Short mmCIF file of N, CA and C in Angstrom, two decimals:
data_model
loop_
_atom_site.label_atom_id
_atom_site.label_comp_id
_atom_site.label_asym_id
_atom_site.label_seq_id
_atom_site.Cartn_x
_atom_site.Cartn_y
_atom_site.Cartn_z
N UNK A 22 1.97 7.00 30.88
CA UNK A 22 2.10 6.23 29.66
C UNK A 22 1.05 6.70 28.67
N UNK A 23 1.34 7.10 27.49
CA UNK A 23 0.77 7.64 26.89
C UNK A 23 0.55 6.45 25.23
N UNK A 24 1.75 5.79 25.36
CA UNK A 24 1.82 5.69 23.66
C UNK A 24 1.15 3.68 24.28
N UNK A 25 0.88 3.19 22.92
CA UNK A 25 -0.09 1.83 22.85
C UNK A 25 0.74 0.76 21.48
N UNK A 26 1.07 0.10 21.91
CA UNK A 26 1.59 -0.87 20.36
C UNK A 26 0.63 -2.03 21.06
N UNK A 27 0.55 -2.50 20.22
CA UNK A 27 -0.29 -4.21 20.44
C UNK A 27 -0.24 -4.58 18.90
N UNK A 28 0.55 -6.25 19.30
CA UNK A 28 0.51 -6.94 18.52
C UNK A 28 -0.32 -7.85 18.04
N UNK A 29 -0.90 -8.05 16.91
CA UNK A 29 -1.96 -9.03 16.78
C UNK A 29 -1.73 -9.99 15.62
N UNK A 30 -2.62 -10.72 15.52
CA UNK A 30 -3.08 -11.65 14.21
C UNK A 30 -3.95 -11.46 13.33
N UNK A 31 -4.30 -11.16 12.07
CA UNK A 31 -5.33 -10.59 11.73
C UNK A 31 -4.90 -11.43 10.09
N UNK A 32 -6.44 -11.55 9.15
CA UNK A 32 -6.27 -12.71 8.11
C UNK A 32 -6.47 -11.58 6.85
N UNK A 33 -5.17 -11.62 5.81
CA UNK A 33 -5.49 -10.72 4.41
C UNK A 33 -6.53 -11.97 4.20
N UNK A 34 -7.59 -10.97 3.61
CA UNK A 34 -8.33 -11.88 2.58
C UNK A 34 -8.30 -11.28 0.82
N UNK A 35 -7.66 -12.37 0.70
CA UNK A 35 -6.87 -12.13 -0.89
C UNK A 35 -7.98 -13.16 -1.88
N UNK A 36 -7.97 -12.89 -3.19
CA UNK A 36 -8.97 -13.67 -3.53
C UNK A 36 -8.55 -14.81 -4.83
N UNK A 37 -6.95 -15.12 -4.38
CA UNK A 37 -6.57 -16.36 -5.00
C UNK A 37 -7.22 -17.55 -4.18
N UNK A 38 -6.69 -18.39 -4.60
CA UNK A 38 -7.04 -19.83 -4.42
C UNK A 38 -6.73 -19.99 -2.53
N UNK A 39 -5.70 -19.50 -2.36
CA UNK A 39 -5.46 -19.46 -0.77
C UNK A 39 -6.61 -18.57 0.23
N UNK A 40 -7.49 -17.68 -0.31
CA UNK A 40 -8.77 -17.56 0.09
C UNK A 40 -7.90 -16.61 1.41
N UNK A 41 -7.97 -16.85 2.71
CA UNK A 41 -7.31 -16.27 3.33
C UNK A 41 -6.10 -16.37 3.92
N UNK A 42 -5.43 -15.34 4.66
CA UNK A 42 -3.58 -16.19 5.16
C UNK A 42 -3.34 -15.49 5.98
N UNK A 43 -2.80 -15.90 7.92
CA UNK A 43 -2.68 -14.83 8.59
C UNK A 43 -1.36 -13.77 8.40
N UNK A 44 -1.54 -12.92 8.77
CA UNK A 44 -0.43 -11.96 8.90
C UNK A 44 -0.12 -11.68 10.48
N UNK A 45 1.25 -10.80 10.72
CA UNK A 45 1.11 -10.11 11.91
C UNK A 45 0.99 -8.55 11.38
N UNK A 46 0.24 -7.99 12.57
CA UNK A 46 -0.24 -6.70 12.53
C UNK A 46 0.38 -6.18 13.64
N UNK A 47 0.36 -5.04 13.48
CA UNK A 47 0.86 -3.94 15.11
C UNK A 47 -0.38 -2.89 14.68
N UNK A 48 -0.81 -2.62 15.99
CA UNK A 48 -1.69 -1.35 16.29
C UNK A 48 -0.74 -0.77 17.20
N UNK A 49 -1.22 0.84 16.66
CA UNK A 49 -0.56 1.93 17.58
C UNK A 49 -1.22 3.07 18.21
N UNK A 50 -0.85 3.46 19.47
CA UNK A 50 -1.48 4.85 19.30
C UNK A 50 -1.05 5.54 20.48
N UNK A 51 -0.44 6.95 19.82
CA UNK A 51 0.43 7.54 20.59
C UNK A 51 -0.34 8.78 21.04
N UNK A 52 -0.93 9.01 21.97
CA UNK A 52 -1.81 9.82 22.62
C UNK A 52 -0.88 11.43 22.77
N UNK A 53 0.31 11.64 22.97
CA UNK A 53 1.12 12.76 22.62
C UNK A 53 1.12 13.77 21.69
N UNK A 54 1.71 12.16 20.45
CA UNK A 54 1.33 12.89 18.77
C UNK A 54 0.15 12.58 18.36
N UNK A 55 -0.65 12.34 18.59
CA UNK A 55 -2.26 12.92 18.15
C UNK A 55 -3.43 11.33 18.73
N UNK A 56 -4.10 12.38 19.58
CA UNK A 56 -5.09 11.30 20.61
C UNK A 56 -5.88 11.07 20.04
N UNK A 57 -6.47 11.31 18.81
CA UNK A 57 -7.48 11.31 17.76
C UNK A 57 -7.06 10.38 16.89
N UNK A 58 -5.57 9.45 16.71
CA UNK A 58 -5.84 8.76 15.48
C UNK A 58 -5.10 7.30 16.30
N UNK A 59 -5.53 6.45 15.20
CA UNK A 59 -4.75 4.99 15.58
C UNK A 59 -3.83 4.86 14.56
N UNK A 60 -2.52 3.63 14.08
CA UNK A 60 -1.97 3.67 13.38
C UNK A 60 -2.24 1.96 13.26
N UNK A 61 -1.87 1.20 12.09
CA UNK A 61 -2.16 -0.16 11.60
C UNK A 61 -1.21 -0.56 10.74
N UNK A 62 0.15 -1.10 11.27
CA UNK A 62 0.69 -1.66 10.44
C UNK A 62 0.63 -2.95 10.21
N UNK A 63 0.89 -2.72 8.73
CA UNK A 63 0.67 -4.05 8.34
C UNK A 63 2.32 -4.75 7.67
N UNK A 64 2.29 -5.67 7.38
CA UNK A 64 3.76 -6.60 6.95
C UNK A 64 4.21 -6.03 5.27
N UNK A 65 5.33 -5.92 5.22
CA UNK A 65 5.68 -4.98 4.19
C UNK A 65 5.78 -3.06 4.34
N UNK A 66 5.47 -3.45 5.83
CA UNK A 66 5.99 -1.59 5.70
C UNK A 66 5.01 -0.71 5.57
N UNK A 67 4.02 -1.05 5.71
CA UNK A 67 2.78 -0.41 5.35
C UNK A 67 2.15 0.24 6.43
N UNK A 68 1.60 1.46 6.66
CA UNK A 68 0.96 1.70 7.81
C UNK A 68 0.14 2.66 7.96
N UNK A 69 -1.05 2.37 7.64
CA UNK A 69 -2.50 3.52 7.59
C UNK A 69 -2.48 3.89 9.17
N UNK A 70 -2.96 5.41 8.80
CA UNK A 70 -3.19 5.92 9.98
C UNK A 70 -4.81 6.60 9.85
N UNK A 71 -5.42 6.46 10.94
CA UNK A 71 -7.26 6.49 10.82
C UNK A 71 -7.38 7.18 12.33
N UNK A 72 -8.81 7.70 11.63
CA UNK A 72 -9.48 8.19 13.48
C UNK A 72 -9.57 7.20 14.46
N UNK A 73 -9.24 6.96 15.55
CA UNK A 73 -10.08 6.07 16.50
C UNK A 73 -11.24 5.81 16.76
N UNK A 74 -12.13 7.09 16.05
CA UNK A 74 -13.42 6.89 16.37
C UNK A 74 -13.85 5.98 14.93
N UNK A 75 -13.17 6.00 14.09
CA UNK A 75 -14.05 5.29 13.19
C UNK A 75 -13.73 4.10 13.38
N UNK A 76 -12.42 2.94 13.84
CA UNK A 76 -11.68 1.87 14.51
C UNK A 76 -13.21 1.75 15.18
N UNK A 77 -13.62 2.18 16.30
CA UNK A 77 -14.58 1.73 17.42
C UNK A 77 -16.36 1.95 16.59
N UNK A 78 -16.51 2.53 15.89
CA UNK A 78 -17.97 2.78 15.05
C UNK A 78 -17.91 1.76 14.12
N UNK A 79 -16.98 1.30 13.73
CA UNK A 79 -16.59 0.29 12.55
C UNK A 79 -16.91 -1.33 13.03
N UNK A 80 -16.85 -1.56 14.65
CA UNK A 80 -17.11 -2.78 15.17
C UNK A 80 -18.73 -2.54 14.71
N UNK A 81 -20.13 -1.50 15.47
CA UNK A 81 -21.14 -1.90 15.45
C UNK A 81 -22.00 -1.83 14.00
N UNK A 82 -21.04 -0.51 13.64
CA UNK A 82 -22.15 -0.94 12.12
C UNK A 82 -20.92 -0.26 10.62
N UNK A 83 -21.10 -0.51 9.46
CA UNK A 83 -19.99 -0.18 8.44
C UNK A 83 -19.77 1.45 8.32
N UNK A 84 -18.69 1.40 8.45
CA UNK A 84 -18.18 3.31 8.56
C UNK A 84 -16.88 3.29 7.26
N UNK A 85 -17.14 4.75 6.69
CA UNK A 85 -16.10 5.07 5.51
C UNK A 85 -15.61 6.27 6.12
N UNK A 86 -14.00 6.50 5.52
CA UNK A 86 -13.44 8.09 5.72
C UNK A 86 -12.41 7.61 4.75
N UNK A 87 -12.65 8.61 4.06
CA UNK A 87 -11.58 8.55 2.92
C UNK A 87 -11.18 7.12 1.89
N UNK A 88 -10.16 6.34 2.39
CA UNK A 88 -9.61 5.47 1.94
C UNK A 88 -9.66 4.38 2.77
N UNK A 89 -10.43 4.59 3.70
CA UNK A 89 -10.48 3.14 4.56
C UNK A 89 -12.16 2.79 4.97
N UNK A 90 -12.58 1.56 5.11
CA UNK A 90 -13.88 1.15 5.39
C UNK A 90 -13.79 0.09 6.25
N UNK A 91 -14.37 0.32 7.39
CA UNK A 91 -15.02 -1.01 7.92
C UNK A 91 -16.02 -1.30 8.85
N UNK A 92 -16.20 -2.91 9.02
CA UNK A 92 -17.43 -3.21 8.88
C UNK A 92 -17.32 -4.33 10.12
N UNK A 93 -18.15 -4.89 10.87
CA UNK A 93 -18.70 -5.62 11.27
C UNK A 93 -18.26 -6.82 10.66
N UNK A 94 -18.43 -8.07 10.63
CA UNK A 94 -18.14 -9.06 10.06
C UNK A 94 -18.70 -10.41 10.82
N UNK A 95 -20.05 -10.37 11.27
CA UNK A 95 -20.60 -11.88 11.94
C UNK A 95 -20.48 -11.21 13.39
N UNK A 96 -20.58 -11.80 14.43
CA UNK A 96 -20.10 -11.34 15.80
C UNK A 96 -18.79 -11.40 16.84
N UNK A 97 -18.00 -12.30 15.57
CA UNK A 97 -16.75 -12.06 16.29
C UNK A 97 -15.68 -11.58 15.60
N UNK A 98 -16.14 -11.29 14.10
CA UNK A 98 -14.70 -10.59 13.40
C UNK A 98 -15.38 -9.18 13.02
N UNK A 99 -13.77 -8.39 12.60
CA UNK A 99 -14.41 -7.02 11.86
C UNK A 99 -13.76 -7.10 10.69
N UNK A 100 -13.99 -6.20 9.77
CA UNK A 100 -13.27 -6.62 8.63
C UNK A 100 -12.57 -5.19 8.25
N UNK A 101 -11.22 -4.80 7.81
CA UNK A 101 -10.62 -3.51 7.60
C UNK A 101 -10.77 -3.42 6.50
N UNK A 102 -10.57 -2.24 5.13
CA UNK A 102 -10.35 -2.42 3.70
C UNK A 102 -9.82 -1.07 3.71
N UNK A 103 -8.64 -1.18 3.01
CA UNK A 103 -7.73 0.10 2.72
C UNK A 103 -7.59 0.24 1.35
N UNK A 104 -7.95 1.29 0.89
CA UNK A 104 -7.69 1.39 -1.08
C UNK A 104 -6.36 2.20 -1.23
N UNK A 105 -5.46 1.85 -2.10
CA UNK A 105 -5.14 2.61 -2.70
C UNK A 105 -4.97 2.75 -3.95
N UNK A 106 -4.12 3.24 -5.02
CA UNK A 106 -4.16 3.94 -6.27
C UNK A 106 -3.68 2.17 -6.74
N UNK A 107 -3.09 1.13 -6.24
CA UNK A 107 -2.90 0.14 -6.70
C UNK A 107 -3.77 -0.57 -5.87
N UNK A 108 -4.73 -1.06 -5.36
CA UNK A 108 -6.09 -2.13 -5.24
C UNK A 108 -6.08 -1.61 -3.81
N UNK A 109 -6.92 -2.63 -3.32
CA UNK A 109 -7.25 -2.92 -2.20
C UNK A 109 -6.88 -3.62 -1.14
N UNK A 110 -6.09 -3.91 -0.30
CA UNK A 110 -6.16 -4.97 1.09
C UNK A 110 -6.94 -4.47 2.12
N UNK A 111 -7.92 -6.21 2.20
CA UNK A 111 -8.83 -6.17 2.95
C UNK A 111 -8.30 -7.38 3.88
N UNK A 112 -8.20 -6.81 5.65
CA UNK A 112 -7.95 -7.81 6.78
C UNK A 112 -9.04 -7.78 7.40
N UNK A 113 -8.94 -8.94 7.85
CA UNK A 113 -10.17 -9.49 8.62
C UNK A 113 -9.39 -9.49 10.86
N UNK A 114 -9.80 -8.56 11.00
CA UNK A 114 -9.57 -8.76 12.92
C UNK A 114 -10.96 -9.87 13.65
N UNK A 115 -9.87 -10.24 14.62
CA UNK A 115 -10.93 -10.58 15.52
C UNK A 115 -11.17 -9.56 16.26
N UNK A 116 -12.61 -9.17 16.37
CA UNK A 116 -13.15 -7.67 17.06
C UNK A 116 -12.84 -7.70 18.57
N UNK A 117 -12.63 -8.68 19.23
CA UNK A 117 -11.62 -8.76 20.45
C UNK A 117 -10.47 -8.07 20.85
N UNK A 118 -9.78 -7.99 19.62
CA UNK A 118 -8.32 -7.82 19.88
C UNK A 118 -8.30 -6.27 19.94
N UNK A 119 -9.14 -5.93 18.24
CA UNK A 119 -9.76 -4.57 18.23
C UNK A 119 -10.21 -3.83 19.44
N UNK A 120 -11.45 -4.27 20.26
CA UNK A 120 -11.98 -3.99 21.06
C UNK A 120 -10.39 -3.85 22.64
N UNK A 121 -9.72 -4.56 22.88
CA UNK A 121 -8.42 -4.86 23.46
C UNK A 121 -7.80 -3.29 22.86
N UNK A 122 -7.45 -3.42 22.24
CA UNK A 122 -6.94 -2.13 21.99
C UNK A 122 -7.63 -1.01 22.09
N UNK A 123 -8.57 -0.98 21.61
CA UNK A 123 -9.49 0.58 22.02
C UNK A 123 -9.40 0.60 23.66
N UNK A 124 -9.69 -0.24 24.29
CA UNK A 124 -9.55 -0.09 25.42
C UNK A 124 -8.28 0.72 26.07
N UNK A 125 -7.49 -0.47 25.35
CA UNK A 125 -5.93 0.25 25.91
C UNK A 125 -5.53 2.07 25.49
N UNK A 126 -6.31 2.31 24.22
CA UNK A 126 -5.81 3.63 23.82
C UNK A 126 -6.73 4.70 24.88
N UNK A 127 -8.03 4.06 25.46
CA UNK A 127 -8.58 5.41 26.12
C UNK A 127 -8.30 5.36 27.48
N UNK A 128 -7.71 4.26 27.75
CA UNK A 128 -6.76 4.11 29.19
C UNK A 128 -5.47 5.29 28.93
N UNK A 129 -4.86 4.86 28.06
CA UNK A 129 -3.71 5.53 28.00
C UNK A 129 -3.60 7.09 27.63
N UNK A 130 -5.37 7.50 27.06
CA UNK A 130 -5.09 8.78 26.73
C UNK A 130 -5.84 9.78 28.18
N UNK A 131 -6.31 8.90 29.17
CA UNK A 131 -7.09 9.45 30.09
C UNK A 131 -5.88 10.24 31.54
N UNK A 132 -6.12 11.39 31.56
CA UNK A 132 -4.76 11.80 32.27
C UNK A 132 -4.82 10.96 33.95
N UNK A 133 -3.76 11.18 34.24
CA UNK A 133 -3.51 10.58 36.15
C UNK A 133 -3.88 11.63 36.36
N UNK A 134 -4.81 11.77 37.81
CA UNK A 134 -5.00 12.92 38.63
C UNK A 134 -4.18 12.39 39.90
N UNK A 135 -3.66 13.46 39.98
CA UNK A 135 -2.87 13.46 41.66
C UNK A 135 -2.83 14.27 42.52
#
């Protein structure tokens, strides 16, 4: 088994009056087509694709690459921020779920010996 989906909960923080609102998210990561990245979709079709290593550097302290940043957020959330040419969405994970998944992707990218 190579490939990883996990579904999660994770909060846009939008900066109307509704302050934050959950969404569902899917994390991916298909160790086949490239063991180096994760994928993050989000609702509406949307779906950044990032290193894994910056996903796991991004829990202990704030990391940038390109168009995506994140950060730490207190000790139990992390916070994502994706730019593009029209603004920003910024989700808030619980670093659990995050952490849940990293797990699962270096399980899944570690070969069976037999």
């Amino acid at each position: 088994m190579s490939a990883v989906e996990q579904y999660a909960r994770a909060h846009l923080v939008t900066d109307s009056s509704e302050g934050h609102h959950a969404v569902p998210v899917v994390l991916r990561y298909d160790a086949e087509a490239d063991p180096h990245t994760v994928r993050v979709g989000l609702p509406g079709r949307r779906e950044w694709i990032f290193g894994r290593h910056l996903l796991e550097q991004g829990l202990r302290a704030p990391v940038t690459a390109g168009d995506v940043h994140i950060w730490p957020c207190g000790r139990v959330q992390t916070i994502v921020e994706f730019h593009t040419r029209d603004g920003v969405t910024v989700v808030q994970f619980d670093a659990s779920a995050l952490i849940r998944f990293l797990r699962r992707t270096y399980a899944a990218a570690t070969p069976v010996s037999r």
